Every structure is written in structure tokens, then in C-alpha cells.
Amino acid sequence: MIQTAVLGFGTVGSGVVEVLDRNSDKINGTVREGINVKYILDLREFPESPYRDKVVHDYDVILNDPDIKIICETMGGKEPAYTFSRKALEKGISVCTSNKELVAAKGPELISIAKEHNCSYMFEASVGGGIPLLRPIVTSLEQEKITKVTGILNGTTNYILTKMDAEGADFDETLGEAQAKGYAERNPEADVEGYDTGRKIAILTSLISGGTVKFEDVYCEGIAKITQEDFRAARLAGGVIKLLGICELGEDGRYTVMTAPFIVGRESPLAMVNDVYNGILIHGNMVDDVMFYGQGAGRYPTASAVVADVVDCARNIGKWIPIDWDGSKVEELAPFFERKGKFMVRVDIDERAAVAMAFGTSVQVLDAATGEFTFITGELTEKDFADKAASLKTVRNSIRVLADK
Ligand code: HSE
């Protein structure tokens, strides 16, 4: 048996133990030796759990057991996850994780430690939950020049936006539901403010470019300011509101990387991605558009992706599974204020004339009847838009509009 340990027996960690157990016949058919969870590390006891006898509280018990070949790090957060992962890799123990915060911050360093010690650092579950996404990017799409990724990458906010739009649901109540279902981060600010999507698009862009995109350089805007009036305006524009992570390669070879709410036209496949589902549209120069779809959060989908990595590592004991992500090459991103796009804006009806002054008369008017004047601008840079919007007194909200192509 190949012996493993799971660090953190929360939503994902307990799911990993269960997936390995419930699908053991399938997994053991693939990995001849079989895979066994020998330890579960957690501060808590789990007297009711069938796995209670595996629970330990001291990481050294795991680290000093020469039988352990693979560790699943499902603790989340930077510490102690970073120290535990590094120590394992330095001993030649592969690490499989769903921890996007750690992957975004320390991914290339941990990959290179793994390479040095003939083991692997794997993180399929860190982006897109249960969707096989990173493996296809680094294998099946390796030959492609990927010029754009547009993704719904956060299950919690997609769940909230879907319910608010379809049912007129209250923001806080719906966030509470997402937390109860185990979708949200421990601190849901990471979901709501777009940081989680920002980390995921930083990881994706790094894998695509081969360099490192720092999360701190990603423009992040969340969904906290979205109101029922915005959904109404989006419907008038023929679209829905989605929180997107986008990376786009410019002609100068620099990427624009961002996360923000967008109005997505109803004909876009991304408009049909609802609830906790994620959808990621990837544009390659030869393959054109490919789309990945599935549950982006939740116990079993995320655990399934962690276990996919465990199986890969079990088949490659003593070897490094290559991932091209160079920590020494930090990607210089395109300045965000130069990004071009259209914007939907809601102002008081009294400002109709001021809108014409600032944006011209060719704006697309969506509504001028309900006390609001709602319009879509022509294509502008972020800077031009911000300057023009600043000349208006009553901007209630503005949301970017996703270009058709
Ligand atoms: N909080 C994350 C989400 C979990 O809602 O997508 C999966 O990364």
C-alpha cells in the first residue's frame, strides 16, 4: 500500500479521505499497490468519525514515518501549510493541495523544492474545484499560444449572483447559505472581494506564461456593490452579471490580469454557468475556444481533484511530475488603466445632459424612465472612463461589459 496523510480534516480534507475510501476499488485498480490514508492531522478530535483512529496532532509523527509517500494539504492559508509542505517535499514526500492562497504565493518555490527532491507539488484542486483544468492546460494545451482566459472561478460568488438575480435573494442570506454548503472561504471576504478569483487567475496566467504572476499585481474588484437595480439594468442590456477572472495577452507580450463583475451577454456560454458551477473559456491561437465546466467548490468535487493528483503522484513515486512555472521570472503586467472596454453606467435621470457632455450622444441608452438614466459607453480605456465618470455627480454603479470576442 502507498501510505498517505491528510493535513486538515475540514470540508475538503474529510472529502479526500472519503473519496479515497469510497472509490478505493476504482483507485486500487489504477494504482496496483493501493492507496491508504494512514494519518489525519488536525487540532481537533473526531470521536464520531469512522476515521477517528487515524487522527494525530503532531506533524512530526507523519514527517518521521518513512512509509508516508504523499501528503494532502487541505488546511488552507499560508501557515503552517507552507512550512508543513516544504518539510514534506524536502523529505521526498509529494504534496497535493487545494490551497490556492499558498499556491499563488509560493507555488514556484514549492515546485522547485519538489523537483530537487524527486517528488511532486500538485495543485489541480486549487483552481476550478472539481474541474480538470490545470492538467489540460499544462498537457493537452501545451502546444497552444493561449491568448485569453475568461473564467467564472469562484463558486461562492457565482452562487450568490445566481440567487440574487433569479430569486431576488438577499446578499447576506445567500452568503450564509454558501457558507453552510462549505463553498465559502473561512473568511468570505476573499470570495466577495474577488481575492479568491484573483489568486486563481494569477495561478492560471502563471501556468500559461511559464513565469510568475503575483497576486498583488492583479486588479481585483468584488461583488459587494452589486444591487438588484444592477441586475435589472443587466437584463435590459441582454445579459447577466458574473464575477470574472480574465487574463489577456496584449500585442506587446504583456498580460492584462484582472477580476471584476462583468455584464455577460446571454448568448455567451459563460452566462449559462450558474450556482456553484465554474466555467472557464480558454482561447488558443490554433484550437480557438475551449470551455471547461463543473463544480468550482464543495467537498466532493474539490476532494476528487485532490485525489486525482494523489493518484498521479502514486504512479510517479520517486519522480518529479513536471510543471513549468518559473519563480525567478516575474511577469510584468500591462498597466490596468490602459485596458479597453465598454461600461454600463447608472446615473440619476437629471444627469442625462451631463452624460452627453462627458461620453457623447452615441452612448447606448438602456433606460431613461425609472428615475435612472442607464447607458453603455463606447469603447474606452479604464483611465478615460474613470475621468469621464468622475465628471458625473450621481453614478449609482458602473459595471464593465464583456466584449463578444
Ligand atoms: N471559496 C472558493 C469558491 C472555494 O467559492 O470558489 C473553492 O476554491
XYZ file of C-alpha atoms and ligand atoms in Angstrom:
413
model
C 0.000 0.000 0.000
C 1.126 3.557 -0.723
C 0.695 5.418 2.546
C -0.650 8.951 2.657
C -1.577 11.552 5.270
C -4.200 14.262 5.136
C -3.440 17.599 6.807
C -6.647 19.301 7.957
C -9.898 17.356 8.409
C -12.260 20.143 7.330
C -14.586 20.240 4.330
C -12.011 19.266 1.702
C -9.772 17.067 3.894
C -12.661 14.921 5.097
C -13.834 14.708 1.478
C -10.402 13.445 0.375
C -10.469 10.645 2.972
C -13.982 9.705 1.872
C -13.222 9.758 -1.866
C -10.165 7.529 -1.338
C -12.295 5.176 0.736
C -15.496 5.087 -1.329
C -13.693 4.819 -4.667
C -10.934 2.526 -3.411
C -11.900 -0.295 -5.806
C -11.561 2.063 -8.787
C -8.389 3.722 -7.460
C -6.743 0.451 -6.478
C -7.461 -0.877 -9.950
C -5.390 2.012 -11.298
C -2.646 2.088 -8.687
C -1.719 -1.576 -8.210
C -0.240 -1.175 -4.719
C -3.371 0.599 -3.465
C -3.520 3.890 -1.559
C -4.172 4.118 2.163
C -4.705 7.099 4.457
C -2.501 6.352 7.468
C -2.843 9.650 9.317
C -5.144 12.639 9.562
C -3.589 15.726 11.136
C -5.933 18.084 12.939
C -6.011 20.005 16.206
C -9.446 18.555 16.952
C -10.635 15.047 17.897
C -13.375 13.433 15.826
C -14.920 10.843 18.200
C -17.896 10.250 15.882
C -15.852 9.753 12.736
C -15.107 6.258 11.375
C -11.606 7.610 10.717
C -11.031 8.777 14.343
C -8.161 6.296 14.933
C -6.096 7.924 12.200
C -6.184 11.368 13.818
C -2.872 12.712 15.143
C -1.995 16.153 16.467
C 1.756 16.209 15.962
C 3.031 16.749 12.414
C 6.371 15.106 13.257
C 4.597 11.743 13.609
C 3.787 11.981 9.873
C 7.067 13.516 8.780
C 9.150 10.920 10.599
C 7.200 7.929 9.298
C 9.229 6.576 6.354
C 6.103 4.860 4.956
C 4.454 8.193 4.069
C 4.921 8.958 0.372
C 2.153 11.507 -0.293
C 0.598 14.262 1.786
C -2.696 16.039 1.044
C -2.516 19.577 2.362
C -6.117 20.681 2.815
C -5.561 23.127 5.668
C -5.778 26.351 3.670
C -3.951 29.585 4.490
C -0.231 30.255 4.263
C 0.970 28.975 7.620
C 1.522 26.362 8.845
C 0.621 24.939 5.411
C 3.773 26.380 3.800
C 6.178 25.063 6.443
C 4.490 21.640 6.505
C 4.546 21.378 2.694
C 8.174 22.458 2.421
C 9.291 19.990 5.104
C 7.478 17.137 3.374
C 8.912 17.957 -0.069
C 12.424 18.216 1.379
C 11.989 14.631 2.556
C 10.871 13.498 -0.911
C 7.194 13.270 0.070
C 4.847 14.563 -2.658
C 2.256 17.162 -1.666
C -1.216 17.522 -3.251
C -3.212 20.584 -2.302
C -6.366 22.615 -2.820
C -4.756 25.652 -1.140
C -4.804 28.408 -3.778
C -3.600 31.039 -1.318
C -0.383 29.091 -0.768
C -0.044 28.069 -4.428
C -0.451 31.691 -5.595
C 2.131 32.900 -3.047
C 4.690 30.069 -3.036
C 3.831 27.750 -5.943
C 7.069 28.052 -7.962
C 9.269 27.721 -4.872
C 7.487 24.554 -3.745
C 7.587 23.126 -7.287
C 11.321 23.680 -7.415
C 11.884 22.074 -3.976
C 9.841 19.100 -5.202
C 11.974 18.834 -8.351
C 15.165 18.894 -6.281
C 13.895 16.032 -4.112
C 12.349 13.840 -6.824
C 8.782 14.272 -5.733
C 5.887 16.485 -6.850
C 3.911 19.523 -5.755
C 0.422 19.220 -7.274
C -2.495 21.641 -7.061
C -5.224 20.713 -9.546
C -7.901 21.441 -6.899
C -6.660 24.986 -6.310
C -8.416 26.390 -9.406
C -11.864 25.372 -10.624
C -12.634 22.922 -7.771
C -13.509 19.577 -9.347
C -12.880 20.671 -12.940
C -9.856 19.069 -14.600
C -8.297 22.361 -15.683
C -4.625 22.745 -14.775
C -3.628 19.321 -16.128
C -5.214 20.046 -19.558
C -3.503 23.463 -19.621
C -0.037 22.033 -18.964
C -0.507 18.918 -21.114
C -3.257 18.966 -23.760
C -2.884 22.691 -24.491
C 0.904 22.824 -24.151
C 1.311 23.378 -27.913
C -1.109 26.327 -27.963
C -0.382 30.012 -27.620
C -3.137 30.834 -25.149
C -4.137 34.440 -25.707
C -7.113 34.772 -23.393
C -8.738 33.144 -20.379
C -12.161 34.291 -19.216
C -13.414 32.417 -16.192
C -16.056 32.203 -13.541
C -13.645 30.929 -10.927
C -15.424 31.374 -7.617
C -18.336 29.133 -6.667
C -19.480 31.216 -3.701
C -19.954 34.468 -5.601
C -21.492 32.703 -8.585
C -23.963 31.065 -6.210
C -24.789 34.468 -4.670
C -25.132 36.255 -8.028
C -27.321 33.476 -9.445
C -29.706 33.530 -6.470
C -29.833 37.322 -6.309
C -30.665 37.524 -9.999
C -33.122 34.629 -10.298
C -34.858 34.879 -6.928
C -34.223 38.453 -5.820
C -32.414 36.878 -2.853
C -30.724 38.895 -0.143
C -26.918 39.097 -0.330
C -26.117 38.239 3.307
C -28.628 35.398 3.489
C -27.275 33.824 0.303
C -23.698 34.180 1.515
C -24.792 32.347 4.685
C -26.166 29.511 2.515
C -22.900 29.292 0.573
C -21.012 29.101 3.866
C -23.327 26.374 5.165
C -22.737 24.365 1.994
C -18.973 24.604 2.527
C -18.306 26.727 -0.579
C -17.050 29.905 1.062
C -13.590 30.601 2.454
C -13.144 30.742 6.230
C -13.075 34.497 5.758
C -15.639 35.008 2.971
C -14.173 38.430 2.240
C -11.724 36.532 -0.002
C -14.670 35.344 -2.123
C -16.783 38.500 -2.035
C -13.976 40.994 -2.671
C -12.610 38.963 -5.584
C -9.309 37.936 -3.945
C -10.017 34.225 -4.407
C -10.726 34.728 -8.115
C -7.651 36.984 -8.283
C -5.417 34.235 -6.868
C -6.883 31.688 -9.271
C -6.384 33.857 -12.363
C -2.833 34.616 -11.145
C -2.149 30.855 -10.965
C -3.681 30.239 -14.410
C -1.738 33.076 -16.019
C 1.483 31.842 -14.422
C 0.966 28.351 -15.835
C 0.145 29.778 -19.259
C 3.085 32.183 -19.361
C 5.584 29.945 -17.567
C 6.605 32.979 -15.481
C 5.100 34.235 -12.241
C 2.101 36.497 -11.973
C 1.971 37.965 -8.490
C -1.481 38.094 -6.948
C -0.647 41.570 -5.613
C -0.367 42.795 -9.236
C -3.823 41.530 -10.228
C -6.569 44.173 -10.373
C -9.322 42.913 -8.007
C -12.883 44.128 -7.671
C -15.608 42.070 -5.962
C -19.396 41.851 -5.915
C -20.234 43.679 -2.689
C -21.635 46.722 -4.518
C -23.957 44.797 -6.880
C -27.638 45.585 -6.281
C -30.996 44.415 -7.641
C -31.023 47.593 -9.804
C -27.812 46.390 -11.442
C -29.390 43.019 -12.311
C -32.349 44.879 -13.773
C -30.058 47.042 -15.883
C -28.060 43.982 -16.974
C -31.289 42.340 -18.160
C -32.077 45.448 -20.212
C -28.613 45.109 -21.731
C -29.420 41.481 -22.637
C -27.051 39.969 -20.134
C -26.329 38.645 -16.667
C -23.764 39.748 -14.097
C -20.849 37.391 -13.466
C -17.658 37.807 -11.471
C -14.912 37.039 -13.971
C -11.209 36.403 -13.774
C -9.606 37.461 -17.031
C -6.129 37.288 -18.460
C -5.474 38.629 -21.921
C -2.219 38.686 -23.818
C -1.559 42.037 -25.483
C 0.334 42.578 -28.728
C 3.312 43.823 -26.703
C 3.553 40.409 -24.993
C 2.219 41.665 -21.660
C -0.852 40.251 -19.945
C -3.756 42.229 -18.553
C -4.884 40.259 -15.493
C -7.969 41.217 -13.529
C -11.056 40.156 -11.637
C -14.272 42.189 -11.619
C -18.025 41.835 -12.153
C -18.974 41.943 -15.840
C -22.172 42.021 -17.848
C -22.027 38.853 -19.904
C -24.314 38.637 -22.952
C -26.944 35.908 -22.692
C -25.585 34.175 -25.795
C -22.189 33.605 -24.129
C -21.676 30.095 -22.721
C -20.477 31.778 -19.519
C -23.968 33.244 -18.999
C -25.281 29.693 -18.501
C -22.820 28.890 -15.727
C -24.923 29.148 -12.596
C -24.918 28.357 -8.866
C -21.686 26.853 -7.549
C -20.537 25.895 -11.032
C -17.431 27.430 -12.596
C -16.858 27.899 -16.312
C -13.548 28.719 -17.918
C -13.239 29.762 -21.532
C -9.728 29.447 -22.928
C -8.741 30.856 -26.286
C -5.780 29.260 -28.038
C -4.378 30.565 -31.322
C -4.910 27.216 -33.099
C -7.601 25.390 -31.140
C -9.805 28.529 -30.863
C -12.164 28.438 -27.842
C -12.337 25.554 -25.392
C -14.527 25.597 -22.342
C -14.242 23.807 -19.004
C -17.278 23.451 -16.771
C -18.038 21.860 -13.414
C -18.467 22.436 -9.708
C -15.963 25.024 -8.556
C -16.295 24.443 -4.816
C -17.674 21.969 -2.333
C -16.457 18.881 -0.503
C -16.570 16.076 -3.054
C -15.749 17.920 -6.288
C -12.701 19.587 -4.711
C -11.661 16.372 -2.965
C -11.962 14.491 -6.258
C -9.431 16.853 -7.847
C -7.036 16.408 -4.899
C -7.346 12.626 -5.241
C -6.624 12.858 -8.992
C -3.265 14.384 -8.009
C -2.714 11.720 -5.335
C -3.214 9.005 -7.968
C -0.789 10.768 -10.326
C 1.825 11.012 -7.556
C 1.261 7.372 -6.584
C 2.059 6.369 -10.153
C 5.201 8.506 -10.085
C 6.821 7.742 -6.741
C 10.461 8.867 -6.779
C 9.857 11.160 -9.772
C 9.033 14.825 -10.296
C 5.889 15.466 -12.358
C 6.966 18.495 -14.434
C 5.174 21.823 -14.100
C 6.683 24.778 -15.947
C 6.382 27.733 -13.559
C 9.475 29.877 -13.167
C 9.579 31.781 -9.877
C 12.530 33.911 -10.969
C 10.675 35.383 -13.967
C 8.061 37.786 -12.598
C 5.624 38.764 -15.365
C 5.378 42.493 -15.924
C 1.669 43.042 -16.492
C 0.133 45.623 -18.825
C -0.897 48.757 -16.883
C -4.518 48.257 -15.911
C -5.549 51.844 -16.738
C -4.721 51.149 -20.404
C -7.218 48.271 -20.656
C -10.014 48.992 -23.145
C -13.680 48.058 -22.878
C -17.276 49.209 -22.599
C -19.026 50.114 -19.356
C -22.643 50.111 -18.254
C -23.393 53.093 -16.026
C -26.399 54.014 -13.906
C -26.934 57.698 -13.001
C -29.872 59.863 -11.910
C -32.127 60.870 -14.797
C -31.229 64.544 -14.181
C -27.703 63.836 -15.357
C -28.735 62.893 -18.875
C -27.251 66.090 -20.295
C -24.051 65.701 -18.297
C -23.685 62.163 -19.711
C -23.946 63.538 -23.246
C -21.281 66.117 -22.406
C -18.886 63.556 -20.959
C -19.492 60.500 -23.118
C -21.057 61.946 -26.295
C -24.501 61.290 -27.674
C -23.703 57.928 -29.241
C -23.986 56.043 -25.926
C -26.420 53.140 -25.954
C -29.322 54.188 -23.719
C -30.874 51.280 -21.800
C -33.320 53.085 -19.578
C -34.466 56.644 -19.129
C -37.796 56.052 -17.472
C -37.443 54.932 -13.883
C -35.697 57.880 -12.326
C -32.482 56.437 -13.709
C -30.518 57.043 -16.821
C -28.712 53.830 -17.706
C -26.330 53.673 -20.615
C -23.480 51.723 -22.168
C -20.402 53.648 -23.224
C -18.416 53.130 -26.382
C -15.006 51.505 -26.055
C -12.799 53.458 -23.649
C -9.639 52.898 -21.668
C -10.067 52.391 -17.942
C -8.422 55.760 -17.392
C -10.692 57.629 -19.825
C -13.728 56.004 -18.308
C -12.680 56.900 -14.759
C -12.003 60.531 -15.795
C -15.334 60.913 -17.571
C -17.312 59.159 -14.811
C -15.689 61.491 -12.263
C -17.350 64.437 -14.034
C -20.797 62.983 -13.167
C -22.321 63.592 -9.748
C -24.717 60.681 -9.334
C -23.046 57.482 -10.581
C -25.009 54.772 -8.781
C -22.873 51.973 -10.156
C -20.822 51.079 -13.199
C -20.128 47.569 -14.466
C -17.841 46.502 -17.301
C -19.398 44.838 -20.321
C -17.708 41.694 -21.652
C -16.805 42.037 -25.336
C -18.361 39.412 -27.630
C -14.941 38.263 -28.827
N -14.331 29.645 -1.797
C -13.957 29.018 -3.012
C -15.101 29.200 -4.012
C -13.673 27.565 -2.773
O -16.201 29.558 -3.589
O -14.893 29.015 -5.208
C -13.088 26.847 -3.953
O -11.849 27.367 -4.328
